[in-house]
Every structure is written in structure tokens, then in C-alpha cells.
Short mmCIF file of C-alpha atoms and ligand atoms in Angstrom, two decimals:
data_model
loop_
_atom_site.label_atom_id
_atom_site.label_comp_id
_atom_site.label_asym_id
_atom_site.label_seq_id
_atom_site.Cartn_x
_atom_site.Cartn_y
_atom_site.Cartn_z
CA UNK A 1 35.93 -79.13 27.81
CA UNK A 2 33.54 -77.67 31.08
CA UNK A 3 35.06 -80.74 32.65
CA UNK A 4 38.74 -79.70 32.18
CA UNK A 5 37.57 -76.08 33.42
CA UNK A 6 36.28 -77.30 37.10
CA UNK A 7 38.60 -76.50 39.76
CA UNK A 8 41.45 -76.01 37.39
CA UNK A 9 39.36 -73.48 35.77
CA UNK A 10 41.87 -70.65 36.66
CA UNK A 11 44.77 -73.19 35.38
CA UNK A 12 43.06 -73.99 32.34
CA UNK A 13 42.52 -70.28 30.63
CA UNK A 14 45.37 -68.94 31.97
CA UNK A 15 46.93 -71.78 29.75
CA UNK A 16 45.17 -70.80 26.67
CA UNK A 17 45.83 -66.96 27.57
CA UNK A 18 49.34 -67.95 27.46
CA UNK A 19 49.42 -69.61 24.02
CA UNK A 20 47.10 -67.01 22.53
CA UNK A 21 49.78 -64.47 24.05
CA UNK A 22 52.73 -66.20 22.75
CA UNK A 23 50.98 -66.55 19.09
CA UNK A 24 50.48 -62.80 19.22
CA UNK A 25 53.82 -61.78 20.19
CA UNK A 26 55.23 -64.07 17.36
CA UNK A 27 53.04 -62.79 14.30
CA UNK A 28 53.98 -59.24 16.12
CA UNK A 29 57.63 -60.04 15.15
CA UNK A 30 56.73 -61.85 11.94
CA UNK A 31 54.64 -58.14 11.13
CA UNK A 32 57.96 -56.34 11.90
CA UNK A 33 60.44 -58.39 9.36
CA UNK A 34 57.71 -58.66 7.18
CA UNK A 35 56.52 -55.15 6.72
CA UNK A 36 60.61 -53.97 6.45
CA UNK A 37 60.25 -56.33 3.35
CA UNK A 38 57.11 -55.51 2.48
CA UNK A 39 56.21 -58.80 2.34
CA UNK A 40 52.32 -58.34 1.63
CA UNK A 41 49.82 -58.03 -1.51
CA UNK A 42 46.37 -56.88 -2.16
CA UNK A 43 43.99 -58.65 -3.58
CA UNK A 44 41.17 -57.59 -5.19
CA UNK A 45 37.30 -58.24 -5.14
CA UNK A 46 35.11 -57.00 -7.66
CA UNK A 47 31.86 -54.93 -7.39
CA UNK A 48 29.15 -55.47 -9.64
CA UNK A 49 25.93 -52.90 -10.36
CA UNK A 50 23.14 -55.23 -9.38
CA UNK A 51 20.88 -53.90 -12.61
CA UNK A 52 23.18 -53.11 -15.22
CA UNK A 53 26.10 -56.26 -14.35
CA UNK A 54 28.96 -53.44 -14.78
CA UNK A 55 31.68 -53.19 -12.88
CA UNK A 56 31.82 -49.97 -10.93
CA UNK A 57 34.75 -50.76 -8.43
CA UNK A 58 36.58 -52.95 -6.38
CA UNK A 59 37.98 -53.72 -2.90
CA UNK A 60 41.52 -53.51 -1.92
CA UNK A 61 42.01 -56.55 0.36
CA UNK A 62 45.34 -57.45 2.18
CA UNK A 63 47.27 -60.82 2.16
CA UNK A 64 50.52 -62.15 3.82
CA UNK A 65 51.20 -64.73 1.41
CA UNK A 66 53.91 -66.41 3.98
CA UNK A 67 52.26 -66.45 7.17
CA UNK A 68 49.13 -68.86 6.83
CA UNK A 69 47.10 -66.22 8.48
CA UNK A 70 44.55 -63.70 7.11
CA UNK A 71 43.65 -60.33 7.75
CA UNK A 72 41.02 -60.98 10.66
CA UNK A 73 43.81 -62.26 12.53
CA UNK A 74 46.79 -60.07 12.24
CA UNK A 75 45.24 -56.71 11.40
CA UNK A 76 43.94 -56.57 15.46
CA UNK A 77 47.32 -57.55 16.12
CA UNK A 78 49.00 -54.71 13.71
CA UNK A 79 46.39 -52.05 15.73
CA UNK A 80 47.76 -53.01 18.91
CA UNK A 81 51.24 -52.96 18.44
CA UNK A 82 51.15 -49.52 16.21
CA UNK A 83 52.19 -51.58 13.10
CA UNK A 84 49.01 -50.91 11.65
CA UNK A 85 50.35 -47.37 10.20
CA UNK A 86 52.94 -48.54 8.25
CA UNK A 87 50.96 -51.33 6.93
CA UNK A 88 48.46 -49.46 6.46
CA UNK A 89 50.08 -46.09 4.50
CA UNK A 90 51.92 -49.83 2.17
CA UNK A 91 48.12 -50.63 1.55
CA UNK A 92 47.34 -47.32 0.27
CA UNK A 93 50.63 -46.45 -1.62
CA UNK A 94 49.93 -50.42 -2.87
CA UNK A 95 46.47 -49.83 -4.32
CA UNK A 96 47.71 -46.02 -5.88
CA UNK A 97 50.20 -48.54 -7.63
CA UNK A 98 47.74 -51.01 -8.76
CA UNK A 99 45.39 -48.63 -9.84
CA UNK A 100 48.16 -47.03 -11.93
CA UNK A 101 49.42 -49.83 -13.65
CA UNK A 102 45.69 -50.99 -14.64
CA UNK A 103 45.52 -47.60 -16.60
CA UNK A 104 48.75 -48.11 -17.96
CA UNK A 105 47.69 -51.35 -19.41
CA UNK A 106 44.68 -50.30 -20.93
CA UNK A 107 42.04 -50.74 -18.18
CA UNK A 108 39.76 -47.63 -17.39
CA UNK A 109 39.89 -46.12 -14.22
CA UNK A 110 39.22 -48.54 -11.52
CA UNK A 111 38.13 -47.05 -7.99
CA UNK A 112 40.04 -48.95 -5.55
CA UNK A 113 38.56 -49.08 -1.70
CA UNK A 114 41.10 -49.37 1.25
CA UNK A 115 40.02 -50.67 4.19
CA UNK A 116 41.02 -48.45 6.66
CA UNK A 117 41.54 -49.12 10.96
CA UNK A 118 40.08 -47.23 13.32
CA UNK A 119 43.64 -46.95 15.33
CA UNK A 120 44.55 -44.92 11.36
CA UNK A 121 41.12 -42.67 11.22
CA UNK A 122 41.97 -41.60 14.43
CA UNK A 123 45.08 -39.48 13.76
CA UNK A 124 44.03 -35.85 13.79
CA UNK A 125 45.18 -35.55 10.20
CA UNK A 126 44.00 -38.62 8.70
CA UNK A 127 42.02 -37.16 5.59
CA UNK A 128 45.17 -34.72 4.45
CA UNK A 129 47.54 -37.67 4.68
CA UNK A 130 45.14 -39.82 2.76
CA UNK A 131 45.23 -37.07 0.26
CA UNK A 132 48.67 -36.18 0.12
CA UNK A 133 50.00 -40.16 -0.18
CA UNK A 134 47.36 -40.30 -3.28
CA UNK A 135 49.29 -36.28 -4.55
CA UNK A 136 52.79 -38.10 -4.08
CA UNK A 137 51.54 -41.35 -6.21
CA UNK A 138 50.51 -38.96 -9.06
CA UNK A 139 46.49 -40.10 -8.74
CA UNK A 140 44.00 -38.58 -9.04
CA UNK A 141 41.31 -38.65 -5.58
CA UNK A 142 38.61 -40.70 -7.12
CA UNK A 143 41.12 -43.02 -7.53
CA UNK A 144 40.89 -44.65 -3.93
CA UNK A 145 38.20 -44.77 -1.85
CA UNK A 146 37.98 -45.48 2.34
CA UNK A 147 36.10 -47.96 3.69
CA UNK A 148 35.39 -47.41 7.72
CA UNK A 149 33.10 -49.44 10.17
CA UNK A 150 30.96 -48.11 12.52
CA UNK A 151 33.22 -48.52 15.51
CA UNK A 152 35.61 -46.22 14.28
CA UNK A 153 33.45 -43.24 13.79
CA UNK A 154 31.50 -43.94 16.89
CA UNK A 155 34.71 -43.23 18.88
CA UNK A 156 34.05 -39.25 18.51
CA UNK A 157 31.27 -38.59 16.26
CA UNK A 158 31.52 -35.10 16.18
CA UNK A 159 35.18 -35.29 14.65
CA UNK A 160 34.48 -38.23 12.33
CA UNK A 161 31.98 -36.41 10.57
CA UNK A 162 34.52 -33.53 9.65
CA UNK A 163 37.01 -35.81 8.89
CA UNK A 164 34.84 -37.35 6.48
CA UNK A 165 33.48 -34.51 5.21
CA UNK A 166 36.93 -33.02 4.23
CA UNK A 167 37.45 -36.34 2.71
CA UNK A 168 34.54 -35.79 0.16
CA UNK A 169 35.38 -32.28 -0.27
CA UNK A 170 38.61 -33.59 -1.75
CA UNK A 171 36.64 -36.13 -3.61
CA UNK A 172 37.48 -39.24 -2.07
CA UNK A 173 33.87 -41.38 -1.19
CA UNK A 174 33.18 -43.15 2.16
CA UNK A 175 31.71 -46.56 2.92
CA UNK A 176 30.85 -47.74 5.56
CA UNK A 177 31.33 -51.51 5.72
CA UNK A 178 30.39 -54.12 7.94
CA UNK A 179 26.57 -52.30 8.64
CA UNK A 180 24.54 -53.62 11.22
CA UNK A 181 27.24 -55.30 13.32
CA UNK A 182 27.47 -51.99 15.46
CA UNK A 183 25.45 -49.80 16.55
CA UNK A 184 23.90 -48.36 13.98
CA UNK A 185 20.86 -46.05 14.53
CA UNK A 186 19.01 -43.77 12.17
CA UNK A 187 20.26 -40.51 13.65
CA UNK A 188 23.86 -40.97 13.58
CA UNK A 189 23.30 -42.63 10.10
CA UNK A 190 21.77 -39.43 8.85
CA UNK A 191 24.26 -36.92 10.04
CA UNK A 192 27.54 -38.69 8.45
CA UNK A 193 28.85 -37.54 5.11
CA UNK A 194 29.20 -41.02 3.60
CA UNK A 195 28.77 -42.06 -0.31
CA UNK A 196 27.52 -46.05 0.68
CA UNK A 197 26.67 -48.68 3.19
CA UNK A 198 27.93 -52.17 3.06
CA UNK A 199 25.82 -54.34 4.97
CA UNK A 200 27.45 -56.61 6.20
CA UNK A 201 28.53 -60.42 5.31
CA UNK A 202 26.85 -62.35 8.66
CA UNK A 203 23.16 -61.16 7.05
CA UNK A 204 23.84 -61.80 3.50
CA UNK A 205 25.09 -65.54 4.02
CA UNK A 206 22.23 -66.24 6.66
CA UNK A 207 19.38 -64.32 3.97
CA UNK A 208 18.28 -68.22 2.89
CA UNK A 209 18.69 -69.44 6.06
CA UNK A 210 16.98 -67.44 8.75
CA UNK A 211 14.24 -64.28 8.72
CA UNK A 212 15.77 -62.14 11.16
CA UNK A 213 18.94 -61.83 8.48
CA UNK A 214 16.49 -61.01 6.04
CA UNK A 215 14.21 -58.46 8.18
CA UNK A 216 17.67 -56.75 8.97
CA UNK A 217 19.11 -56.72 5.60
CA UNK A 218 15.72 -55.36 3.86
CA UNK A 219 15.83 -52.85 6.64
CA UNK A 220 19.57 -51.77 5.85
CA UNK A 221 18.83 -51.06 2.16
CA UNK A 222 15.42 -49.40 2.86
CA UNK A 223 17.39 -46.99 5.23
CA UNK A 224 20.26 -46.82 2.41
CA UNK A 225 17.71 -45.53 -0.37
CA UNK A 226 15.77 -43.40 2.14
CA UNK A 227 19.04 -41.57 2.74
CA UNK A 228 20.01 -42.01 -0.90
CA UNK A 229 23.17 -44.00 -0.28
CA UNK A 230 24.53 -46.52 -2.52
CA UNK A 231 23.71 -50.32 -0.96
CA UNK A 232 26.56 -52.51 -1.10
CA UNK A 233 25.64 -56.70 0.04
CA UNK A 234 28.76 -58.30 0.76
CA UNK A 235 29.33 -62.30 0.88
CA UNK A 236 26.72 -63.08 -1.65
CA UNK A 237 27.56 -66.58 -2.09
CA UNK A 238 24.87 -68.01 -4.48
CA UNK A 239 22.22 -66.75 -6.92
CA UNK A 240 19.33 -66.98 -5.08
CA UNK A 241 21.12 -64.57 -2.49
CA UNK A 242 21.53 -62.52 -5.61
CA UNK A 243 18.48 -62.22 -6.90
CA UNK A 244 17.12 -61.81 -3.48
CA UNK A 245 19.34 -58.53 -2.79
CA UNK A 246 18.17 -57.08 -6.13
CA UNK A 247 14.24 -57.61 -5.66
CA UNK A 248 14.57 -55.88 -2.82
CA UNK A 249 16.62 -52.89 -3.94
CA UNK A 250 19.83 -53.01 -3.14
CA UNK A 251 22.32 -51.68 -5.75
CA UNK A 252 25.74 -53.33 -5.67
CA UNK A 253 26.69 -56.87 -5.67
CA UNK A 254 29.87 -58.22 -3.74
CA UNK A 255 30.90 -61.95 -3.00
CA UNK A 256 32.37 -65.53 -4.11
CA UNK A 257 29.54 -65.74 -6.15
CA UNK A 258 30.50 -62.83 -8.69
CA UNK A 259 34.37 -62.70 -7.73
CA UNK A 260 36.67 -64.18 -4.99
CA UNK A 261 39.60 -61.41 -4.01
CA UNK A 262 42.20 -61.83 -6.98
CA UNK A 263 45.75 -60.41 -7.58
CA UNK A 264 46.18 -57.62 -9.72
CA UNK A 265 47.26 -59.56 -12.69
CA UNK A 266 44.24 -62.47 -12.00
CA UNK A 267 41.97 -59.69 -12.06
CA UNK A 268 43.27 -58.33 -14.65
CA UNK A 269 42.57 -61.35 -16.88
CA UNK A 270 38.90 -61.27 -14.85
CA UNK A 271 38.12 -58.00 -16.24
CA UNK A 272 39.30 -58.34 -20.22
CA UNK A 273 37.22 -61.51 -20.15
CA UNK A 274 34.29 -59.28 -19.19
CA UNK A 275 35.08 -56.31 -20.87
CA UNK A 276 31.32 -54.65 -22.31
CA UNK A 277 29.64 -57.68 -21.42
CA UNK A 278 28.06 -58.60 -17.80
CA UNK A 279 30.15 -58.85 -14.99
CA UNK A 280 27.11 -61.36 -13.24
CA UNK A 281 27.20 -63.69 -12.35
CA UNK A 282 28.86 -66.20 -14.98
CA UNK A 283 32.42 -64.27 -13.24
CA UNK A 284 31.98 -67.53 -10.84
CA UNK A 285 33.83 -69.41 -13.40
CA UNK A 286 37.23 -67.16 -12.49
CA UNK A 287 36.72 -68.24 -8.65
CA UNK A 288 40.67 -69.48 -7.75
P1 C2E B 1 35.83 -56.56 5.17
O1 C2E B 1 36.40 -55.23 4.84
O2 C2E B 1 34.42 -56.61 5.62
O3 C2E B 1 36.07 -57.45 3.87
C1 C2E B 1 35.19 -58.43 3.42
C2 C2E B 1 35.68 -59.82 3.78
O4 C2E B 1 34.75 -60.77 3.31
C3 C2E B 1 37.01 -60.20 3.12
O5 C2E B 1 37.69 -61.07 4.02
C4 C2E B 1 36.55 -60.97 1.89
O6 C2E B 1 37.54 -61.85 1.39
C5 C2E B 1 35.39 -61.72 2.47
N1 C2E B 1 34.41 -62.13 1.48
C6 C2E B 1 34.02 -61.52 0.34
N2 C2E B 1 33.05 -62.19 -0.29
C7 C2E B 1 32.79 -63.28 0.47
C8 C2E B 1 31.86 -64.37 0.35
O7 C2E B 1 31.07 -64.48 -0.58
N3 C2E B 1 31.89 -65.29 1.35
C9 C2E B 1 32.75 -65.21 2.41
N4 C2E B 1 32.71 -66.17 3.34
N5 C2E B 1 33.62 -64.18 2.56
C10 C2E B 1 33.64 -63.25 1.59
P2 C2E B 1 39.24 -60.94 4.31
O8 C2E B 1 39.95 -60.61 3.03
O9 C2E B 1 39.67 -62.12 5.08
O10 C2E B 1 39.32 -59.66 5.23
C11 C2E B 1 38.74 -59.67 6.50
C12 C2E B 1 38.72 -58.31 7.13
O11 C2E B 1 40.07 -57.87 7.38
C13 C2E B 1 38.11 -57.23 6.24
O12 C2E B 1 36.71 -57.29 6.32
C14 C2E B 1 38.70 -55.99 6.87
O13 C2E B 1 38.00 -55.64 8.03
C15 C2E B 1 40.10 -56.48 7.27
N6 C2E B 1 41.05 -56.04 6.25
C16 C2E B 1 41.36 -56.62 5.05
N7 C2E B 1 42.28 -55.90 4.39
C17 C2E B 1 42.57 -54.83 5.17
C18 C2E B 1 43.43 -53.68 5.04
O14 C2E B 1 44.13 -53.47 4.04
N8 C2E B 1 43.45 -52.79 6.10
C19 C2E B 1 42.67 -52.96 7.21
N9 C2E B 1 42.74 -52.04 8.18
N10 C2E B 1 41.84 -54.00 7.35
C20 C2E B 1 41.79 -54.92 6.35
MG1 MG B 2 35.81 -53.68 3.71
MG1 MG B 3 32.78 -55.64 5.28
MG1 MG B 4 34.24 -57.47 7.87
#
């Protein structure tokens, strides 16, 4: 591949730029018919308490069953193109649904966590439309909760802290996911009005594999008790990850190895199967 770059370097990524451009503008236009369908689900990943194996939420995650392509890929294309607000007000009025119909069949409460963009945290009024799309779906606001990543509170600190805190003030709790990809320090950490930390997957699946992963991740959840946040791990794949995570303190268990992301009615079956008993880590057996 250096070879091909040589003195057709210039020739060579401007080749790639083009097809990379050309993919982009064609999921763009795929976005637009799709989202005037509505042509998108949520799944749904569960999230265990590490000591007592209950379930204590989940997390809303999207998929565009007819496109081949998940949410890493077209969600930076969504932000780009300004798509990403009506896809992501569908996610939201989505999850109000889902958490709805759970109740109406029977299911407690479920908290259901959105993922939300930075390009959508960054309209002035972000927390009272969150609230006011949850007061036109008749739920209640501990019925959703907002997950943000570093980057988008970073962008003006000073706002996203009173954004956030008007979103607690209403009720609604914060996590912050992805945690230690950015640039996390102690000072910001301790100034934001957030409910959890997620740390992120890239530690969790290297924890076997490779000390500096493990060095950062017992140094996420020691910061996470210190500041008396809940400690989320996500992309526990196996048990000895597990068991890791909870010797060392953390509180909440995400990953393939207590739940993949199901659909509503999957996870539905998931949690009746459960219901009273431990939700870890025999839930492997419902992996799709
Ligand atoms: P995220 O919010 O950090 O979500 C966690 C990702 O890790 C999900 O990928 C989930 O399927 C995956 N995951 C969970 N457990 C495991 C595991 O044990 N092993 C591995 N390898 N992966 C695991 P997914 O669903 O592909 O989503 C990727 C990212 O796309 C999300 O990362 C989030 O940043 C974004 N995203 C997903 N849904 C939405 C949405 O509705 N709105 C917005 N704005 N972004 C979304
Ligand atoms: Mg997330
Ligand atoms: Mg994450
Ligand atoms: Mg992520």
C-alpha cells in the first residue's frame, strides 16, 4: 500500500477521498428517505448492578435494519448534514414509546438512556425540549435518561454544566459515556452535575490483555466513588472481565457478556426469564 502512495501519493488519497465522499453523500440520501419513513429501531442493552445481579436500566441503542451500516458510521454522517435532530428527537419519542409499552405489559419501570450528539446538546434549549418531548409522550422524567461524552460538554463548559444541571433539576440523570477517551481531568470532572461515568469499551476489552487498560480503568472508578458517581464498565465481554470490574469497585455491569442490544420484544422475553432472579451473568444464554 506505501508503494501505491509514492509519487501518485496525491492520486492515490484523493481517490479514496472520493469514494469515502461518494459513500457519504449516498447514506446522506439513504438518512433522508429513511428517516421520512422512519425506517429505524432501538435496541436495547441491559445494565446489571454488579453486587446485587438486578437490573437497574438499560441503553437505548439505534439500528437501520436496511442499510448494513451501524451507528458509528452514519450517526457522524447524520451530525454533519443536520439530520441528526430529527433522528435524534425519533430516538427519544422511540424510547418514551418503548418504555410505555413495557409498563403496559406488565414490566416495572425501566429507565431508558438515549444517547445523545453533541451537534443536539448544543441547541440553547436542549434540556426543555428533552423535557417537553418526554411531557407530550405522557412519561414521567425518570423515565429517560441522557447519555453525553466528554467532547460535547467540553465545547463550552460553562453552559454544559447549566444545561445539565436543569436537566437534573427536572429529574432526568446524566452519564457520561465513553470516559477516558477525551480529555478528562479531575477538575472539570468535579464541577459537572452528572449521576454516572461509563468508562469506556477500549479499556474494558483490553483489562486481560494489557496493564495500562487496567491502571486507567481502576483509576476511572476510584475517581467515580471519590466523587460518588455511579461506575458504569461497558463491553465486558467475559467473566473474568467481570469479576475483575467488581473486585475493584465498580458498580454496574454492561456488555455481550450479560446482554447483547435486543429489540423491545427480545428483551422483553430477556427480562421475564430473569424476573427476581439474577440478571448475571447466565443472561449470555439470550445473546442473538
Ligand atoms: P456507545 O454509546 O458507547 O454505545 C456502546 C456501544 O458498544 C454500542 O455500539 C454497543 O452495541 C457496543 N457494545 C456493548 N457491549 C459490547 C461488548 O461487550 N463488546 C463490544 N465489542 N461492543 C459492545 P453501537 O450500538 O454500534 O453504537 C455505537 C455508538 O453509536 C454508540 O456508542 C453511540 O456513540 C452511537 N449511538 C448509538 N445509538 C445512538 C443514538 O440513538 N444517538 C446517537 N447520537 N448516537 C448513538
Ligand atoms: Mg452510550
Ligand atoms: Mg459508550
Ligand atoms: Mg462509544
Amino acid at each position: 500500500r506505501a508503494k501505491q502512495v509514492g509519487r501518485n501519493g496525491v492520486q492515490f488519497y484523493s481517490e479514496e477521498l472520493a469514494a469515502k465522499a461518494r459513500q457519504q453523500s449516498r447514506i446522506e440520501e439513504q438518512l433522508k428517505s429513511a428517516l421520512s419513513r422512519s425506517d429505524f429501531e432501538l435496541h436495547y442493552q441491559p445494565v446489571v448492578d454488579m453486587h446485587t445481579a438486578q437490573l437497574t436500566g438499560v441503553e437505548a441503542l439505534l439500528r437501520w435494519p436496511n442499510s448494513h451500516v451501524g451507528p458509528d458510521l452514519f450517526v457522524p454522517i447524520a451530525e454533519a448534514t443536520g439530520q441528526i435532530a430529527r433522528l435524534g428527537e425519533w430516538v427519544i419519542c422511540e424510547a418514551c414509546r418503548q418504555h410505555k409499552e413495557w409498563c403496559e405489559r406488565g414490566l416495572p419501570p425501566i429507565p431508558i438512556a438515549v444517547n445523545v450528539s453533541a451537534v443536539q446538546f448544543r441547541h440553547d434549549d436542549f434540556a426543555e425540549q428533552f423535557a417537553s418531548l418526554l411531557e407530550d409522550e405522557e412519561v414521567g422524567m425518570g423515565a429517560l435518561q441522557v447519555e453525553l461524552t466528554e467532547t460535547a460538554l467540553m465545547e463550552n463548559l460553562d453552559r454544559a454544566i447549566d444545561v445539565l444541571r436543569r436537566l437534573q433539576e427536572m429529574g432526568i440523570k446524566i452519564s457520561l459515556d465513553d470516559f477516558g477517551t477525551g480529555y478528562s481531568s479531575l477538575n472539570y470532572l468535579s464541577r459537572l452535575p452528572i449521576n454516572k461515568i461509563k468508562v469506556d469499551k477500549s479499556f474494558v476489552q483490553r483489562i486481560e490483555h494489557d496493564s495500562a487498560s487496567r491502571a486507567i480503568t481502576e483509576a476511572v472508578i476510584a475517581l467515580g466513588r471519590t466523587l460518588k458517581l455511579e461506575v458504569i464498565a461497558e463491553g465486558i465481554e467475559s467473566e473474568s472481565a467481570l469479576s475483575y470490574l467488581r473486585s475493584h469497585g465498580c458498580s454496574h455491569a454492561q456488555g455481550y457478556h450479560v446482554c447483547k442490544p435486543l429489540s423491545g420484544e427480545v428483551f422483553e422475553e430477556w427480562y421475564r426469564a430473569r424476573e427476581g432472579k439474577a440478571c448475571l451473568p447466565g443472561a449470555a444464554v439470550f445473546v442473538s
